[in-house]
XYZ file of C-alpha atoms in Angstrom:
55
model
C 105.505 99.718 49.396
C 103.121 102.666 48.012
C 102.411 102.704 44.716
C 101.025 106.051 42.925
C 99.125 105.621 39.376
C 97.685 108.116 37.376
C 95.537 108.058 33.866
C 94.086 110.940 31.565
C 90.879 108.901 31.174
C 87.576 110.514 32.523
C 85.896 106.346 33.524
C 89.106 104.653 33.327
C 89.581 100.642 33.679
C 92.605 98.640 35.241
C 93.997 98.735 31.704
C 94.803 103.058 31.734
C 96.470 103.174 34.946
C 100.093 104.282 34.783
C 102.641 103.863 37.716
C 104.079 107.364 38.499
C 105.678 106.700 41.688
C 106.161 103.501 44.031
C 107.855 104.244 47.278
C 108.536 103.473 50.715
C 107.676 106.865 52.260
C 104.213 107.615 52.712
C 103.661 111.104 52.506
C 106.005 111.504 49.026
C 103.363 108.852 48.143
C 99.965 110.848 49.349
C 101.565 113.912 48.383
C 101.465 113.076 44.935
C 97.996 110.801 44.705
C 97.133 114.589 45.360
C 98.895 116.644 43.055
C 96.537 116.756 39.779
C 99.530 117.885 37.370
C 99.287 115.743 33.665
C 96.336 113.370 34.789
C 92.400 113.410 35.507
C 92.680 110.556 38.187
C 95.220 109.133 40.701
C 95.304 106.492 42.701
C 97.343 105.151 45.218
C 97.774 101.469 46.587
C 99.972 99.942 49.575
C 101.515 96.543 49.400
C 98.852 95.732 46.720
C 95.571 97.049 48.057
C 93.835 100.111 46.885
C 94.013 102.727 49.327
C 92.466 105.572 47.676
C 90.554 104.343 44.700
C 90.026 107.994 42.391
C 91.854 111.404 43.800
C-alpha cells in the first residue's frame, strides 16, 4: 500500500505529516508526492518504508 503525506512546515518532524492519499496504485501515488498544490513537502512511503523522504 502507498501512502502520500504532505505538511506546510519548512523542517518538519514525524509529528506535521498529514496523510493525503494511501493507495494501491502506484503512479496515482507518485503522481501526487509530486504535485506541490497546499503543502511545502511530500512524502511518500510503501508498505511502511519511506520511499521518497522530501518532494
Amino acid at each position: 500500500m502507498y501512502r502520500v503525506y504532505g505538511t506546510t512546515k519548512a523542517h518538519p518532524s514525524d509529528a506535521d505529516w498529514t496523510l493525503l492519499l494511501e493507495s494501491a496504485d502506484p503512479v496515482e501515488a507518485t503522481a501526487l508526492a509530486h504535485e506541490s498544490e497546499g503543502t511545502f513537502w511530500r512524502r511518500l512511503t510503501e508498505d511502511g518504508q519511506i520511499v521518497l523522504t522530501r518532494v
